[in-house]
Amino acid sequence: MLRRLTSLPRAPLSAVKASAFRRTIAHSAPVASSQLSSSNVVLELDAHKVGNEIRKRGLTSSVSNVRDGGMDRDTIIRLLYSLGSRHEVERYLRIFTSSSKASSGGVLPEAKFAVLKIGGAILTNELDDLALSLSFLNRLGLYPIVLHGAGPQLNDILETEGIVPDYEDGIRITDAKTLQIARRVFLQENLKLTTALERLGTRARPIPTGVFTAEYLDKDKYGLVGKITRVDKAPIEAAIRAGCLPILTSLAENAEGQILNVNADVAAGELAKVLEPMKIVYLNEKGGLFHGVTGKKISTINLDEEYDALMKESWVKFGTKLKIREIKELLDTLPRTSSVAIISTDMLQRELFTDEGAGTLIRRGHKLYKQNAIDAVGSTQLRQVFTERDPDVIAGRKSVAEIFSDMKHTPHTIYGDEPFDVVAVVSHPEGEVPVMTKFLPSRNGILNKIVDNVFDAIKKDHRRLFWTAKADDENRAWHFERADGSFTRAGRSLFWYGVPDVKEVEKIIEGFEATGRIERVFLPVGPSTPPHRLGSAAGTRAFSTSARQLGSRRGYATATNPPRKRVALIGARGYTGQNLISLIDNHPHLDLTHVSSRELAGLPLKEYKSSEVKYSNLSIDDVRRMEENNEVDAWVMALPNGVCKPFVDAIDAAKAKGGKGVIVDLSADYRFENDWTYGLPELYDRNLTRESKRISNPGCYATNTQLLLAPLMPYLDPAQAPSVFGVSGYSGAGTKSGEKDEEGRPKTVPKIGPSDLRGGIRPYALTDHIHERESAFRLSTLPSSPSPFSLAFIPNVAPWFSGIISVLTAPLNQSMRASNVVELYEQQYSGERMCIVGKGVPDVTEAEGRHGWRMGGVQVHSSGKRVVVVGALDNLLKGAATQCMQNLNLALGYDELDGIPLDKI
C-alpha cells in the first residue's frame, strides 16, 4: 500500500497528510514547510487499504468530533484526491456541504445529504469497509442516514431453527415466530454496525425502531408485514444534532404498538420522500445494474429520456424491471436535484466525489433543446437564469435587456435542458469562428453532469469553438479538460478546441478583438510587460496551455500539451488490430497514418474516424524508406509469430540513416530477447519502456499468469511448481479470411468458433505452451523469484468470444491465511490503475470488454500451505491491444493511460 517517492515531502505521521497517485501529485496544494519531514511516504488509496493504514497507525482513537474540523477532515479530503482530480473532489464536497446548510421543508439541513440503504450481506461480508466509508463521510462533516436490512442473516437463523421461509408476490410471509427472530437479528446487526463505527472514532446512534409507523399490508395474506404510513424524522434529527450518524432498521410499528416487518428498499424510499436528500444510495455487492445482453455495468440512466425504451428491452424483467420502476416512482416525487446511485461499498467515495463515478447513477435527467431565438426558449425563464447566474449581470456590468439585445443582432444558438439547469449561448456569424458567449450552469447542472451533455451537443454542431471564463471560476478544471488550448490574462481565461495551429489561434483572436466579440485583453499573446509584474498586478497567476508552442513568444505560453505522433500498423485484419485501431482513434495525441494488410489494400479503413485512411500493402522496402525519412514515429507489428522479422530488420537498417521509430511487436518473436524491452509495466520497470525503442508486448495468457504469480514469488515452495489452468474465449485462437462482402472485403472469422466447440471447452498444447515458457522466463528475472523457477500451464479454448480466466494453484513455503495473501496483492498492485484486487471470484463476463486485469477468489487449503487465486482479463485488450497502447504511450512520452477509456478498466 505504501510506496516511497523520494521527490515528495511527507507531512507529520500524526496527521497522515498524504497525496495519492499521479493525479494527486499533480493537483495537490503545496504542503506548508512546517509540516514537512525527512521521510517521504505517499498513501495510495482505496477504502480498505487506507483503513488498514489508519488502524495500523492507531489513529482511530484520536478522531475528534467532525464539527470541530481539524486535521482529520483535511486528511480525508487529501486522500480523496486520489480518486479524481482535486477540483472534482472539492466541487462535489462544496455541493454536498452547501446542501447541508440551507434548510428546506422543515428538515434539518444536515439530514438532506444522503439516505444509504445497505443490504444485509454487506454487514456480513464488508462491515469494516462499510464502517470506514461512512466514517470518511462523517469526518468531512456529512451525515448520511443509514438504513440496513438483514435478510441473509435472518434466512440463516430461520434455517438453523428449522423454519422454511415462505414468500408471496416476492414478499416474505411473516408470522409471530419469524418476526421475533427478525427483531433479534435486526437489533444485533444494528448494534454491530454502530460498534464498528464507534471503534473508528465516529459517533453513531442505533435507531432500530421509532421512525416508521405502518399499517398491515394484508394481514391475512402476508402476516405481520407493514405498509408505511408515516415517517418520524425527529429521532434522526436528534442523532445528527448530537453529532451521531443515525443507524436505522426497516422495522415499523402500528398504532397499537405491534412491530411490523417492512421491505428495506421500500423503507428507504419512504424516508427519502420525507428528507428529500441529494442522494439515495443502494449499496450492494454487485456494484450497479448490469445490461442483460452485454453483461456490462450501466453507468447512467436518464429516466426522462430512456425509461420507456428501457422498460421494453427484453432483458429488463422480473426484479430488474421492478427495481427501475420503483426508483422512477420515487424520483418522480423528489426534486430534480435528487438522484439514485447503486454502488458497491468500496466504490462509494468514487461514486460521490468524481465525475466518472463507479456504479449506476439513476436520475430523472432532462431532454436537451437548442433554439435560435430567445422567444423559442422562453424569455421569462431565460431572464431568471441570466439574473441569477450571469457574472456580468450580477456584477452590474450589463443588464439582461442589453444581453438580449446583443443576441438579437448576432446569429446565435441557445442550448440547454428543459428545467434550465444549464443554459449556453453560442454566437456564430456567417463565415466566422463560433464563440460560446454564455455558459450558465446551476449547482444541479454540475452535480448531475448536465453540463457535459450540453457541451457535447455544442461540440457536435461546432467543430471548433472559443469561449472565456473567469480565471477564478470554481469549475475552471472542467473548462481545461474540454479545451485543446487556453490562455489567461487580466483575470480571465480564453479556451478553445478544434484549432491546432497556434498562429491560426492568434489570427482568430485578432479578429475577435477587432470586431468586439471578445474583450481586448488577450493580445499580444506575449505580454509587453514582464510576466511576473503583469501577473502580480492582476492578482492572478498567468498561464496557458496549447496544443503547440506559441511561435517564438514566451510570455505566459508554456505549451504543456505534447506534440502529436504518427503510428503505422502492420497486420490490421485480426481482432487485436481492430481493437488497437479503435484505441488510436480515441487517443488525444496519436494519428494512425498507415495501415498495412495485403488482403485489404486499397480499401478504406472505415473503423477509423479521425481522418481518411486506406489500407496499403507495405513492402519491406516501403518500410525501410519510410523509416529513413522518419515518416512514422511508431510501428506496431500485429503479425503472426515468425512473420515480422523482415520488417524489424528493415527498420533497424534505417537507423544508420537517421531512423528513430519505436517498434512494439505483438507477436512472441522478441519476448525472449534481452536487447528488447518486455512491456508489462505493472511488474517490470516502466522506465525501461520509456527509454526503449524496441518493445515486445506480452502474451495474453502470460500477462494473466505473471500478474497472478508475482506477489507470491517469495513465498512459493521451491520443491513444487505452481500450476495455472487457463480458459480463453475463441478469439484467442486467431482469425482467418472468410468470404468477401459486396466491396470485396474479406470478412474476419475465427479459426475456431462456437460451433467447433459445441458448447464445451477444448484443452490444447498441454505442455510447453509458449506462454508457459514466457511466463517462467520473465518471472525468474524478478528479485523475489526462487531459483530455478518453473511453472505448469494448461490452456483451454471456450465458446465465448473474448476474455481469459486463469486459476492459479500455488504450493507455499510457509503457512499463510487468505487475508495475508490478499494483502500481498494489495501491496503489489497499490496505485496500479489497470489492476483490480477483489474479494469474490472474478467472472469472465466482468473482464470481457474491459481494459484492466482483475483478481480475487483467494482461498487457502486447510494446511495453510497451498493457495488458489483467480485472475481474469480480456485477451484482446489488456492481453494485447490495451497493453500495446500502454507501451506506446510510455515509449512516446505520453501518460501511460492516454487513449484508454478509464471508465472501462
Short mmCIF file of N, CA and C in Angstrom, two decimals, residues 590-724:
data_model
loop_
_atom_site.label_atom_id
_atom_site.label_comp_id
_atom_site.label_asym_id
_atom_site.label_seq_id
_atom_site.Cartn_x
_atom_site.Cartn_y
_atom_site.Cartn_z
N LEU A 590 -2.26 10.72 -30.79
CA LEU A 590 -1.77 9.83 -31.84
C LEU A 590 -2.62 9.91 -33.10
N ASP A 591 -1.96 9.79 -34.25
CA ASP A 591 -2.64 9.71 -35.54
C ASP A 591 -2.23 8.41 -36.22
N LEU A 592 -3.20 7.66 -36.66
CA LEU A 592 -2.92 6.44 -37.42
C LEU A 592 -2.77 6.84 -38.88
N THR A 593 -1.55 6.75 -39.39
CA THR A 593 -1.28 7.25 -40.74
C THR A 593 -1.14 6.14 -41.77
N HIS A 594 -0.75 4.94 -41.35
CA HIS A 594 -0.59 3.82 -42.29
C HIS A 594 -1.13 2.55 -41.66
N VAL A 595 -1.90 1.80 -42.45
CA VAL A 595 -2.43 0.51 -42.02
C VAL A 595 -2.16 -0.48 -43.15
N SER A 596 -1.39 -1.49 -42.86
CA SER A 596 -0.96 -2.42 -43.90
C SER A 596 -1.65 -3.77 -43.75
N SER A 597 -2.31 -4.18 -44.84
CA SER A 597 -2.93 -5.50 -44.89
C SER A 597 -2.99 -5.94 -46.34
N ARG A 598 -2.36 -7.04 -46.64
CA ARG A 598 -2.27 -7.48 -48.02
C ARG A 598 -3.65 -7.70 -48.62
N GLU A 599 -4.56 -8.29 -47.86
CA GLU A 599 -5.88 -8.64 -48.40
C GLU A 599 -6.82 -7.44 -48.51
N LEU A 600 -6.54 -6.39 -47.75
CA LEU A 600 -7.46 -5.25 -47.73
C LEU A 600 -6.90 -4.02 -48.45
N ALA A 601 -5.75 -4.15 -49.07
CA ALA A 601 -5.09 -3.00 -49.69
C ALA A 601 -6.02 -2.27 -50.65
N GLY A 602 -6.04 -0.93 -50.51
CA GLY A 602 -6.85 -0.07 -51.37
C GLY A 602 -8.23 0.23 -50.82
N LEU A 603 -8.68 -0.52 -49.81
CA LEU A 603 -10.00 -0.29 -49.24
C LEU A 603 -9.91 0.74 -48.11
N PRO A 604 -10.96 1.51 -47.90
CA PRO A 604 -10.93 2.50 -46.80
C PRO A 604 -11.01 1.81 -45.44
N LEU A 605 -10.34 2.42 -44.48
CA LEU A 605 -10.39 1.92 -43.10
C LEU A 605 -11.59 2.58 -42.42
N LYS A 606 -12.74 1.93 -42.48
CA LYS A 606 -13.99 2.52 -42.01
C LYS A 606 -14.00 2.71 -40.50
N GLU A 607 -13.29 1.85 -39.78
CA GLU A 607 -13.34 1.89 -38.32
C GLU A 607 -12.62 3.11 -37.74
N TYR A 608 -11.79 3.77 -38.55
CA TYR A 608 -11.02 4.92 -38.07
C TYR A 608 -11.71 6.19 -38.51
N LYS A 609 -12.15 7.01 -37.54
CA LYS A 609 -12.97 8.18 -37.84
C LYS A 609 -12.18 9.49 -37.83
N SER A 610 -10.98 9.50 -37.28
CA SER A 610 -10.26 10.76 -37.09
C SER A 610 -9.79 11.38 -38.40
N SER A 611 -9.52 10.55 -39.38
CA SER A 611 -9.11 11.04 -40.70
C SER A 611 -9.33 9.91 -41.70
N GLU A 612 -9.18 10.25 -42.97
CA GLU A 612 -9.36 9.23 -44.01
C GLU A 612 -8.07 8.43 -44.17
N VAL A 613 -8.16 7.14 -43.96
CA VAL A 613 -7.01 6.25 -44.10
C VAL A 613 -7.44 5.06 -44.95
N LYS A 614 -6.59 4.67 -45.88
CA LYS A 614 -6.84 3.48 -46.68
C LYS A 614 -5.81 2.41 -46.35
N TYR A 615 -6.26 1.17 -46.42
CA TYR A 615 -5.32 0.06 -46.25
C TYR A 615 -4.28 0.10 -47.38
N SER A 616 -3.05 -0.21 -47.02
CA SER A 616 -2.00 -0.36 -48.02
C SER A 616 -1.36 -1.73 -47.83
N ASN A 617 -0.48 -2.08 -48.74
CA ASN A 617 0.27 -3.33 -48.62
C ASN A 617 1.75 -2.97 -48.62
N LEU A 618 2.25 -2.59 -47.46
CA LEU A 618 3.63 -2.10 -47.35
C LEU A 618 4.63 -3.24 -47.55
N SER A 619 5.57 -2.99 -48.43
CA SER A 619 6.64 -3.96 -48.63
C SER A 619 7.78 -3.68 -47.66
N ILE A 620 8.75 -4.56 -47.65
CA ILE A 620 9.93 -4.36 -46.79
C ILE A 620 10.64 -3.07 -47.20
N ASP A 621 10.76 -2.83 -48.51
CA ASP A 621 11.43 -1.61 -48.98
C ASP A 621 10.65 -0.36 -48.61
N ASP A 622 9.31 -0.46 -48.66
CA ASP A 622 8.49 0.69 -48.25
C ASP A 622 8.77 1.05 -46.80
N VAL A 623 8.82 0.04 -45.96
CA VAL A 623 9.04 0.26 -44.53
C VAL A 623 10.41 0.88 -44.30
N ARG A 624 11.43 0.37 -44.99
CA ARG A 624 12.78 0.91 -44.82
C ARG A 624 12.83 2.38 -45.24
N ARG A 625 12.23 2.68 -46.40
CA ARG A 625 12.23 4.07 -46.88
C ARG A 625 11.49 4.99 -45.91
N MET A 626 10.36 4.58 -45.47
CA MET A 626 9.58 5.41 -44.54
C MET A 626 10.34 5.67 -43.25
N GLU A 627 11.05 4.66 -42.76
CA GLU A 627 11.80 4.83 -41.52
C GLU A 627 13.00 5.75 -41.75
N GLU A 628 13.64 5.63 -42.87
CA GLU A 628 14.76 6.53 -43.17
C GLU A 628 14.31 7.98 -43.22
N ASN A 629 13.10 8.21 -43.71
CA ASN A 629 12.58 9.57 -43.82
C ASN A 629 11.82 10.01 -42.56
N ASN A 630 11.79 9.13 -41.56
CA ASN A 630 11.06 9.41 -40.31
C ASN A 630 9.62 9.82 -40.57
N GLU A 631 8.97 9.08 -41.47
CA GLU A 631 7.56 9.35 -41.77
C GLU A 631 6.63 8.83 -40.68
N VAL A 632 7.18 7.97 -39.84
CA VAL A 632 6.38 7.33 -38.80
C VAL A 632 7.14 7.42 -37.48
N ASP A 633 6.43 7.69 -36.39
CA ASP A 633 7.07 7.74 -35.07
C ASP A 633 7.06 6.39 -34.37
N ALA A 634 6.07 5.56 -34.69
CA ALA A 634 5.98 4.26 -34.03
C ALA A 634 5.38 3.24 -34.98
N TRP A 635 5.93 2.03 -34.92
CA TRP A 635 5.46 0.91 -35.72
C TRP A 635 4.87 -0.13 -34.78
N VAL A 636 3.68 -0.63 -35.12
CA VAL A 636 3.08 -1.74 -34.36
C VAL A 636 3.00 -2.94 -35.28
N MET A 637 3.63 -4.03 -34.86
CA MET A 637 3.62 -5.27 -35.62
C MET A 637 2.54 -6.20 -35.04
N ALA A 638 1.42 -6.32 -35.76
CA ALA A 638 0.32 -7.18 -35.31
C ALA A 638 0.24 -8.38 -36.25
N LEU A 639 1.35 -9.09 -36.34
CA LEU A 639 1.50 -10.20 -37.29
C LEU A 639 1.62 -11.53 -36.54
N PRO A 640 1.35 -12.64 -37.23
CA PRO A 640 1.52 -13.94 -36.58
C PRO A 640 2.98 -14.17 -36.17
N ASN A 641 3.18 -15.10 -35.26
CA ASN A 641 4.54 -15.43 -34.82
C ASN A 641 5.41 -15.83 -36.01
N GLY A 642 6.65 -15.34 -36.02
CA GLY A 642 7.61 -15.72 -37.03
C GLY A 642 7.55 -14.95 -38.32
N VAL A 643 6.69 -13.91 -38.41
CA VAL A 643 6.49 -13.20 -39.67
C VAL A 643 7.13 -11.82 -39.69
N CYS A 644 7.28 -11.18 -38.54
CA CYS A 644 7.62 -9.76 -38.54
C CYS A 644 9.12 -9.47 -38.68
N LYS A 645 9.99 -10.46 -38.58
CA LYS A 645 11.43 -10.19 -38.56
C LYS A 645 11.91 -9.38 -39.77
N PRO A 646 11.50 -9.66 -40.99
CA PRO A 646 12.00 -8.84 -42.12
C PRO A 646 11.64 -7.36 -41.97
N PHE A 647 10.47 -7.06 -41.43
CA PHE A 647 10.09 -5.67 -41.23
C PHE A 647 10.95 -5.03 -40.14
N VAL A 648 11.19 -5.76 -39.07
CA VAL A 648 12.03 -5.25 -37.99
C VAL A 648 13.45 -5.01 -38.49
N ASP A 649 13.96 -5.93 -39.28
CA ASP A 649 15.31 -5.77 -39.82
C ASP A 649 15.39 -4.53 -40.70
N ALA A 650 14.35 -4.27 -41.49
CA ALA A 650 14.35 -3.09 -42.36
C ALA A 650 14.37 -1.80 -41.53
N ILE A 651 13.62 -1.79 -40.44
CA ILE A 651 13.60 -0.60 -39.57
C ILE A 651 14.94 -0.44 -38.87
N ASP A 652 15.51 -1.54 -38.43
CA ASP A 652 16.83 -1.49 -37.78
C ASP A 652 17.89 -0.96 -38.75
N ALA A 653 17.81 -1.41 -40.02
CA ALA A 653 18.79 -0.97 -41.01
C ALA A 653 18.71 0.52 -41.28
N ALA A 654 17.53 1.10 -41.11
CA ALA A 654 17.34 2.53 -41.37
C ALA A 654 17.91 3.41 -40.27
N LYS A 655 18.27 2.83 -39.12
CA LYS A 655 18.83 3.64 -38.03
C LYS A 655 20.10 4.35 -38.47
N ALA A 656 20.86 3.69 -39.33
CA ALA A 656 22.12 4.28 -39.80
C ALA A 656 21.87 5.55 -40.61
N LYS A 657 20.65 5.71 -41.15
CA LYS A 657 20.33 6.89 -41.95
C LYS A 657 19.36 7.82 -41.20
N GLY A 658 19.36 7.69 -39.89
CA GLY A 658 18.58 8.62 -39.08
C GLY A 658 17.22 8.14 -38.63
N GLY A 659 16.88 6.89 -38.88
CA GLY A 659 15.59 6.38 -38.46
C GLY A 659 15.46 6.35 -36.93
N LYS A 660 14.34 6.82 -36.41
CA LYS A 660 14.16 6.93 -34.96
C LYS A 660 12.90 6.25 -34.46
N GLY A 661 12.27 5.44 -35.30
CA GLY A 661 10.97 4.89 -34.95
C GLY A 661 11.00 3.87 -33.82
N VAL A 662 9.93 3.87 -33.05
CA VAL A 662 9.71 2.87 -32.00
C VAL A 662 8.98 1.68 -32.61
N ILE A 663 9.31 0.48 -32.14
CA ILE A 663 8.59 -0.72 -32.56
C ILE A 663 7.96 -1.37 -31.33
N VAL A 664 6.68 -1.69 -31.45
CA VAL A 664 6.02 -2.55 -30.46
C VAL A 664 5.55 -3.78 -31.21
N ASP A 665 6.09 -4.94 -30.83
CA ASP A 665 5.78 -6.19 -31.52
C ASP A 665 4.80 -7.00 -30.68
N LEU A 666 3.66 -7.35 -31.28
CA LEU A 666 2.63 -8.10 -30.56
C LEU A 666 2.83 -9.61 -30.64
N SER A 667 3.74 -10.06 -31.46
CA SER A 667 3.97 -11.49 -31.57
C SER A 667 4.93 -11.95 -30.46
N ALA A 668 5.22 -13.24 -30.46
CA ALA A 668 6.13 -13.80 -29.44
C ALA A 668 7.58 -13.76 -29.90
N ASP A 669 7.86 -13.18 -31.09
CA ASP A 669 9.18 -13.32 -31.70
C ASP A 669 10.32 -12.75 -30.85
N TYR A 670 10.05 -11.67 -30.09
CA TYR A 670 11.15 -10.99 -29.38
C TYR A 670 10.97 -10.98 -27.86
N ARG A 671 10.07 -11.81 -27.35
CA ARG A 671 9.81 -11.82 -25.91
C ARG A 671 10.93 -12.45 -25.10
N PHE A 672 11.81 -13.18 -25.77
CA PHE A 672 12.92 -13.81 -25.06
C PHE A 672 14.25 -13.12 -25.36
N GLU A 673 14.18 -11.98 -26.08
CA GLU A 673 15.40 -11.28 -26.48
C GLU A 673 15.79 -10.26 -25.41
N ASN A 674 17.01 -10.32 -24.95
CA ASN A 674 17.45 -9.42 -23.88
C ASN A 674 17.64 -7.98 -24.36
N ASP A 675 17.84 -7.79 -25.68
CA ASP A 675 18.02 -6.41 -26.16
C ASP A 675 16.69 -5.75 -26.53
N TRP A 676 15.57 -6.44 -26.27
CA TRP A 676 14.25 -5.85 -26.39
C TRP A 676 13.67 -5.67 -24.97
N THR A 677 12.87 -4.64 -24.80
CA THR A 677 12.23 -4.40 -23.50
C THR A 677 10.90 -5.13 -23.46
N TYR A 678 10.70 -5.87 -22.38
CA TYR A 678 9.46 -6.63 -22.20
C TYR A 678 8.43 -5.70 -21.54
N GLY A 679 7.32 -5.43 -22.25
CA GLY A 679 6.43 -4.37 -21.85
C GLY A 679 5.24 -4.78 -20.99
N LEU A 680 5.51 -5.15 -19.75
CA LEU A 680 4.44 -5.37 -18.77
C LEU A 680 4.67 -4.38 -17.64
N PRO A 681 4.15 -3.14 -17.78
CA PRO A 681 4.56 -2.04 -16.89
C PRO A 681 4.26 -2.28 -15.42
N GLU A 682 3.21 -3.05 -15.11
CA GLU A 682 2.84 -3.26 -13.72
C GLU A 682 3.85 -4.11 -12.96
N LEU A 683 4.70 -4.86 -13.67
CA LEU A 683 5.65 -5.75 -12.99
C LEU A 683 7.10 -5.39 -13.25
N TYR A 684 7.42 -4.91 -14.43
CA TYR A 684 8.81 -4.67 -14.79
C TYR A 684 9.00 -3.17 -15.03
N ASP A 685 10.14 -2.68 -14.74
CA ASP A 685 10.42 -1.25 -14.67
C ASP A 685 9.89 -0.50 -15.89
N ARG A 686 8.83 0.29 -15.68
CA ARG A 686 8.23 1.03 -16.81
C ARG A 686 9.17 2.11 -17.32
N ASN A 687 10.14 2.51 -16.52
CA ASN A 687 11.12 3.49 -17.01
C ASN A 687 11.96 2.92 -18.14
N LEU A 688 12.19 1.60 -18.12
CA LEU A 688 12.92 0.97 -19.22
C LEU A 688 12.12 1.10 -20.53
N THR A 689 10.81 0.96 -20.41
CA THR A 689 9.96 1.12 -21.60
C THR A 689 9.99 2.55 -22.10
N ARG A 690 10.02 3.51 -21.19
CA ARG A 690 10.08 4.92 -21.59
C ARG A 690 11.33 5.22 -22.40
N GLU A 691 12.38 4.51 -22.10
CA GLU A 691 13.66 4.77 -22.75
C GLU A 691 13.92 3.85 -23.95
N SER A 692 12.99 2.95 -24.23
CA SER A 692 13.25 1.91 -25.22
C SER A 692 12.67 2.26 -26.59
N LYS A 693 13.30 1.71 -27.63
CA LYS A 693 12.80 1.82 -29.00
C LYS A 693 12.28 0.48 -29.52
N ARG A 694 12.54 -0.60 -28.78
CA ARG A 694 12.15 -1.93 -29.21
C ARG A 694 11.45 -2.62 -28.04
N ILE A 695 10.15 -2.83 -28.18
CA ILE A 695 9.34 -3.33 -27.07
C ILE A 695 8.56 -4.56 -27.53
N SER A 696 8.68 -5.63 -26.77
CA SER A 696 7.90 -6.83 -27.04
C SER A 696 6.68 -6.84 -26.14
N ASN A 697 5.51 -6.95 -26.75
CA ASN A 697 4.25 -6.95 -26.00
C ASN A 697 3.99 -8.35 -25.44
N PRO A 698 3.69 -8.48 -24.14
CA PRO A 698 3.47 -9.82 -23.57
C PRO A 698 2.27 -10.53 -24.17
N GLY A 699 2.27 -11.84 -24.05
CA GLY A 699 1.12 -12.64 -24.48
C GLY A 699 -0.03 -12.50 -23.51
N CYS A 700 -1.22 -12.88 -23.97
CA CYS A 700 -2.42 -12.69 -23.15
C CYS A 700 -2.41 -13.61 -21.93
N TYR A 701 -2.24 -14.92 -22.17
CA TYR A 701 -2.15 -15.85 -21.05
C TYR A 701 -0.97 -15.48 -20.15
N ALA A 702 0.14 -15.11 -20.77
CA ALA A 702 1.35 -14.80 -19.99
C ALA A 702 1.13 -13.59 -19.09
N THR A 703 0.39 -12.60 -19.57
CA THR A 703 0.08 -11.44 -18.73
C THR A 703 -0.71 -11.86 -17.50
N ASN A 704 -1.76 -12.63 -17.71
CA ASN A 704 -2.60 -13.09 -16.60
C ASN A 704 -1.79 -13.94 -15.62
N THR A 705 -0.98 -14.83 -16.15
CA THR A 705 -0.19 -15.72 -15.30
C THR A 705 0.81 -14.95 -14.46
N GLN A 706 1.52 -14.02 -15.06
CA GLN A 706 2.55 -13.28 -14.32
C GLN A 706 1.95 -12.37 -13.26
N LEU A 707 0.83 -11.70 -13.61
CA LEU A 707 0.18 -10.85 -12.62
C LEU A 707 -0.35 -11.67 -11.44
N LEU A 708 -0.79 -12.90 -11.72
CA LEU A 708 -1.25 -13.77 -10.64
C LEU A 708 -0.11 -14.23 -9.74
N LEU A 709 1.03 -14.53 -10.33
CA LEU A 709 2.13 -15.15 -9.58
C LEU A 709 3.05 -14.14 -8.89
N ALA A 710 3.22 -12.97 -9.46
CA ALA A 710 4.26 -12.05 -8.98
C ALA A 710 4.21 -11.77 -7.47
N PRO A 711 3.03 -11.47 -6.89
CA PRO A 711 3.03 -11.18 -5.45
C PRO A 711 3.44 -12.37 -4.58
N LEU A 712 3.31 -13.58 -5.12
CA LEU A 712 3.56 -14.78 -4.33
C LEU A 712 4.98 -15.33 -4.48
N MET A 713 5.78 -14.75 -5.36
CA MET A 713 7.08 -15.34 -5.69
C MET A 713 7.96 -15.64 -4.47
N PRO A 714 8.06 -14.73 -3.46
CA PRO A 714 8.94 -15.04 -2.33
C PRO A 714 8.40 -16.16 -1.45
N TYR A 715 7.13 -16.55 -1.64
CA TYR A 715 6.50 -17.50 -0.73
C TYR A 715 6.22 -18.85 -1.39
N LEU A 716 6.68 -19.04 -2.62
CA LEU A 716 6.44 -20.29 -3.33
C LEU A 716 7.36 -21.40 -2.82
N ASP A 717 6.81 -22.59 -2.78
CA ASP A 717 7.61 -23.76 -2.38
C ASP A 717 8.53 -24.12 -3.55
N PRO A 718 9.86 -24.05 -3.36
CA PRO A 718 10.77 -24.33 -4.49
C PRO A 718 10.73 -25.78 -4.95
N ALA A 719 10.19 -26.65 -4.11
CA ALA A 719 10.17 -28.08 -4.47
C ALA A 719 8.95 -28.44 -5.30
N GLN A 720 7.97 -27.56 -5.38
CA GLN A 720 6.75 -27.88 -6.13
C GLN A 720 6.40 -26.70 -7.04
N ALA A 721 6.23 -26.96 -8.31
CA ALA A 721 5.93 -25.88 -9.26
C ALA A 721 4.47 -25.46 -9.16
N PRO A 722 4.18 -24.17 -9.22
CA PRO A 722 2.79 -23.73 -9.29
C PRO A 722 2.19 -24.11 -10.64
N SER A 723 0.88 -24.23 -10.69
CA SER A 723 0.21 -24.55 -11.96
C SER A 723 -0.91 -23.56 -12.21
N VAL A 724 -1.14 -23.30 -13.49
CA VAL A 724 -2.19 -22.36 -13.90
C VAL A 724 -3.06 -23.06 -14.93
#
